Backbone as a printed PyTorch tensor [residue, N CA C, xyz], in Angstrom:
tensor([[[54.3690, 60.4480, -6.5840],
         [53.4930, 59.3600, -6.2230],
         [52.3000, 59.9290, -5.4590]],

        [[51.1100, 59.5240, -5.8240],
         [49.9210, 60.0460, -5.1650],
         [49.5620, 59.2040, -3.9370]],

        [[48.8760, 59.8170, -3.0220],
         [48.4260, 59.1300, -1.8160],
         [47.2060, 58.2810, -2.1410]],

        [[47.0470, 57.1570, -1.4480],
         [45.8480, 56.3420, -1.6810],
         [44.6010, 57.0670, -1.1970]],

        [[43.4610, 56.6450, -1.6960],
         [42.1790, 57.2010, -1.2800],
         [41.6070, 56.3870, -0.1200]],

        [[40.7670, 57.0280,  0.6840],
         [40.0350, 56.3220,  1.7240],
         [38.8390, 55.6520,  1.0610]],

        [[38.7610, 54.3320,  1.1990],
         [37.6840, 53.5510,  0.5870],
         [36.4840, 53.4530,  1.5250]],

        [[36.7530, 53.1400,  2.8010],
         [35.6390, 52.9720,  3.7490],
         [36.1470, 53.0060,  5.1790]],

        [[35.2300, 53.2910,  6.0780],
         [35.5050, 53.2180,  7.5100],
         [35.4530, 51.7460,  7.9090]],

        [[36.3030, 51.3640,  8.8220],
         [36.2990, 50.0200,  9.3820],
         [35.6970, 50.1170, 10.7760]],

        [[34.5490, 49.4950, 10.9690],
         [33.8840, 49.5330, 12.2690],
         [32.8990, 50.6800, 12.3800]],

        [[32.4530, 50.9080, 13.6040],
         [31.4520, 51.9250, 13.8880],
         [32.0710, 53.3200, 13.8600]],

        [[31.2700, 54.2980, 13.4980],
         [31.7370, 55.6890, 13.4950],
         [31.8940, 56.1710, 14.9350]],

        [[32.6590, 57.2380, 15.1440],
         [32.7800, 57.7800, 16.4990],
         [31.4130, 58.0710, 17.1320]],

        [[30.4990, 58.6240, 16.3740],
         [29.1590, 58.9360, 16.9130],
         [28.4460, 57.6510, 17.3510]],

        [[28.5590, 56.5890, 16.5520],
         [27.9300, 55.3170, 16.9100],
         [28.5600, 54.7150, 18.1640]],

        [[29.8300, 55.0520, 18.4260],
         [30.5140, 54.5570, 19.6270],
         [30.3050, 55.4780, 20.8240]],

        [[29.4990, 56.5340, 20.6720],
         [29.1630, 57.3710, 21.7970],
         [29.8550, 58.7120, 21.8840]],

        [[30.5990, 59.1060, 20.8570],
         [31.2280, 60.4240, 20.8660],
         [30.1540, 61.4980, 20.8340]],

        [[30.2960, 62.4880, 21.6840],
         [29.2830, 63.5390, 21.7480],
         [29.2420, 64.3850, 20.4950]],

        [[30.4240, 64.6980, 19.9200],
         [30.4110, 65.5200, 18.7050],
         [30.6970, 64.7020, 17.4550]],

        [[31.0890, 63.4460, 17.6200],
         [31.2730, 62.5500, 16.4870],
         [32.4410, 62.8700, 15.5830]],

        [[33.3570, 63.7280, 16.0330],
         [34.4130, 64.1230, 15.1130],
         [35.8370, 63.9560, 15.6480]],

        [[36.0080, 63.8230, 16.9350],
         [37.3690, 63.7890, 17.4740],
         [37.6230, 62.5210, 18.2720]],

        [[37.4710, 61.3840, 17.6240],
         [37.6650, 60.1000, 18.2850],
         [38.4990, 59.1850, 17.3970]],

        [[39.0560, 58.1260, 17.9900],
         [39.8070, 57.1560, 17.1900],
         [38.9660, 56.6250, 16.0400]],

        [[39.6300, 56.2980, 14.9390],
         [38.9270, 55.7950, 13.7660],
         [39.8830, 54.9510, 12.9370]],

        [[39.3390, 54.0420, 12.1380],
         [40.1420, 53.1740, 11.2680],
         [39.5210, 53.2110,  9.8800]],

        [[40.3790, 53.3450,  8.8560],
         [39.9100, 53.4140,  7.4750],
         [40.7060, 52.4570,  6.5950]],

        [[40.0260, 51.8270,  5.6400],
         [40.6920, 51.0210,  4.6210],
         [41.0300, 51.9400,  3.4580]],

        [[42.2470, 51.7980,  2.9270],
         [42.7120, 52.6470,  1.8320],
         [42.7040, 51.8880,  0.5110]],

        [[42.7130, 52.6290, -0.5650],
         [42.6240, 52.0440, -1.9040],
         [43.8020, 51.1480, -2.2530]],

        [[44.9290, 51.2890, -1.5520],
         [46.0800, 50.4190, -1.8270],
         [46.0880, 49.1760, -0.9420]],

        [[45.0010, 48.9770, -0.1640],
         [44.8830, 47.8020,  0.6890],
         [45.4080, 47.9970,  2.0960]],

        [[46.0400, 49.1250,  2.3770],
         [46.5330, 49.3890,  3.7270],
         [45.4410, 50.0610,  4.5490]],

        [[45.7430, 50.3480,  5.7890],
         [44.7750, 50.9480,  6.7010],
         [45.3540, 52.2150,  7.3110]],

        [[44.5010, 53.1940,  7.5290],
         [44.8810, 54.4280,  8.2100],
         [44.1680, 54.4470,  9.5590]],

        [[44.9010, 54.8710, 10.5890],
         [44.3510, 54.8990, 11.9360],
         [44.4620, 56.3100, 12.4880]],

        [[43.3630, 56.8110, 13.0320],
         [43.3790, 58.0720, 13.7640],
         [43.3590, 57.6980, 15.2370]],

        [[44.3560, 58.1610, 15.9530],
         [44.4350, 57.8610, 17.3790],
         [45.3440, 58.8500, 18.0650]],

        [[45.5010, 58.6780, 19.3340],
         [46.3520, 59.5640, 20.1260],
         [47.8220, 59.2020, 19.9100]],

        [[48.6410, 60.1860, 19.6200],
         [50.0730, 59.9700, 19.4270],
         [50.7210, 59.7180, 20.7890]],

        [[51.1810, 58.4980, 20.9900],
         [51.8170, 58.1170, 22.2520],
         [53.2520, 57.6480, 22.0270]],

        [[53.8710, 58.1450, 20.9590],
         [55.2140, 57.7160, 20.5910],
         [56.2020, 57.9000, 21.7340]],

        [[56.2530, 59.0830, 22.3000],
         [57.2380, 59.3400, 23.3550],
         [57.0330, 58.4400, 24.5650]],

        [[55.7990, 58.2070, 24.9460],
         [55.5160, 57.4070, 26.1350],
         [55.7780, 55.9180, 25.9280]],

        [[55.5930, 55.4190, 24.7080],
         [55.6540, 53.9740, 24.4710],
         [56.8990, 53.4850, 23.7440]],

        [[57.6260, 54.3640, 23.0830],
         [58.7660, 53.9160, 22.2790],
         [59.7650, 53.1030, 23.0930]],

        [[60.0840, 53.5320, 24.2870],
         [61.0320, 52.8140, 25.1280],
         [60.4870, 51.5200, 25.6960]],

        [[59.1960, 51.2680, 25.5270],
         [58.5490, 50.0610, 26.0380],
         [58.2850, 49.0230, 24.9550]],

        [[58.6890, 49.3200, 23.7200],
         [58.4800, 48.3630, 22.6280],
         [59.2880, 47.0970, 22.8780]],

        [[58.7840, 45.9410, 22.4410],
         [59.5670, 44.7060, 22.5410],
         [60.8780, 44.8420, 21.7590]],

        [[61.8440, 44.0390, 22.0980],
         [63.1660, 44.1400, 21.4640],
         [63.1280, 43.8910, 19.9620]],

        [[62.1400, 43.1750, 19.4760],
         [62.0600, 42.8940, 18.0410],
         [61.1290, 43.8530, 17.3060]],

        [[60.7890, 44.9800, 17.9340],
         [59.9250, 45.9890, 17.3120],
         [60.6660, 47.3210, 17.2510]],

        [[60.2800, 48.1360, 16.3170],
         [60.8760, 49.4610, 16.1960],
         [60.0540, 50.3040, 15.2470]],

        [[60.4290, 51.5600, 15.1290],
         [59.7230, 52.4520, 14.2170],
         [60.7570, 53.3000, 13.4840]],

        [[60.4160, 53.6760, 12.2620],
         [61.2990, 54.5560, 11.5020],
         [60.9360, 56.0030, 11.8260]],

        [[61.7290, 56.9220, 11.3510],
         [61.5360, 58.3350, 11.6800],
         [60.2150, 58.8920, 11.1500]],

        [[59.6220, 58.2420, 10.1540],
         [58.3440, 58.7380,  9.6330],
         [57.1420, 57.9840, 10.2050]],

        [[57.3460, 57.1770, 11.2380],
         [56.2670, 56.4340, 11.8700],
         [56.0330, 56.9520, 13.2870]],

        [[54.7770, 56.8420, 13.7370],
         [54.3940, 57.2320, 15.0800],
         [53.6760, 56.0630, 15.7380]],

        [[53.7240, 55.9650, 17.0380],
         [52.9610, 54.9700, 17.7750],
         [51.6320, 55.6270, 18.1360]],

        [[50.5610, 55.0750, 17.5890],
         [49.2310, 55.6530, 17.7610],
         [48.3740, 54.6860, 18.5680]],

        [[47.6460, 55.2200, 19.5270],
         [46.7970, 54.4050, 20.3940],
         [45.3330, 54.6730, 20.0640]],

        [[44.5750, 53.5800, 19.9150],
         [43.1260, 53.6690, 19.7660],
         [42.4960, 52.9000, 20.9190]],

        [[41.2460, 53.1630, 21.1980],
         [40.5870, 52.4580, 22.2900],
         [40.3150, 51.0060, 21.9160]],

        [[40.2040, 50.1910, 22.9270],
         [39.8580, 48.7840, 22.7150],
         [38.5140, 48.6740, 21.9940]],

        [[37.5580, 49.4900, 22.4110],
         [36.2250, 49.4810, 21.7990],
         [36.2940, 49.7630, 20.2970]],

        [[37.1510, 50.7130, 19.9040],
         [37.2980, 51.0470, 18.4870],
         [37.7450, 49.8250, 17.6950]],

        [[38.7580, 49.1310, 18.1830],
         [39.2690, 47.9670, 17.4600],
         [38.2810, 46.8040, 17.4950]],

        [[37.6590, 46.5480, 18.6320],
         [36.7050, 45.4380, 18.7080],
         [35.5060, 45.6620, 17.7990]],

        [[35.0300, 46.8970, 17.7180],
         [33.9010, 47.1620, 16.8250],
         [34.3110, 47.1300, 15.3580]],

        [[35.5940, 47.2970, 15.0740],
         [36.0870, 47.2250, 13.7000],
         [36.3190, 45.7890, 13.2490]],

        [[36.4610, 44.8880, 14.1920],
         [36.8160, 43.4970, 13.8760],
         [35.9200, 42.8890, 12.8000]],

        [[34.6390, 43.1280, 12.8600],
         [33.7010, 42.5450, 11.9050],
         [33.9610, 43.0270, 10.4710]],

        [[34.5140, 44.2170, 10.3230],
         [34.7460, 44.8000,  8.9990],
         [36.1530, 44.5520,  8.4550]],

        [[37.0360, 43.9670,  9.2460],
         [38.4070, 43.7370,  8.7890],
         [38.4210, 42.4970,  7.9010]],

        [[38.8550, 42.6640,  6.6570],
         [38.8420, 41.5210,  5.7350],
         [39.8190, 40.4140,  6.1560]],

        [[39.4980, 39.1870,  5.8160],
         [40.3790, 38.0530,  6.1320],
         [41.6040, 38.0150,  5.2200]],

        [[41.4780, 38.5770,  4.0550],
         [42.6120, 38.5520,  3.1250],
         [42.6820, 39.8450,  2.3450]]])
């Protein structure tokens, strides 16, 4: 099975959000299969024990944190359906 392609960035680029080098900041992408890919800081170890009782992750999932600014600037580009 092949991996989906990145179709577009969701929201402003890291450089537009003020990153000095524009390459090592949180980011959100829409994929060709309709899902989203997120680049963020891996905080699995710190947050896993703090998940609500009705939440969990499988062994191939990580808890990734992005800045509030990243998500708020992406809001305009997130499709309704």
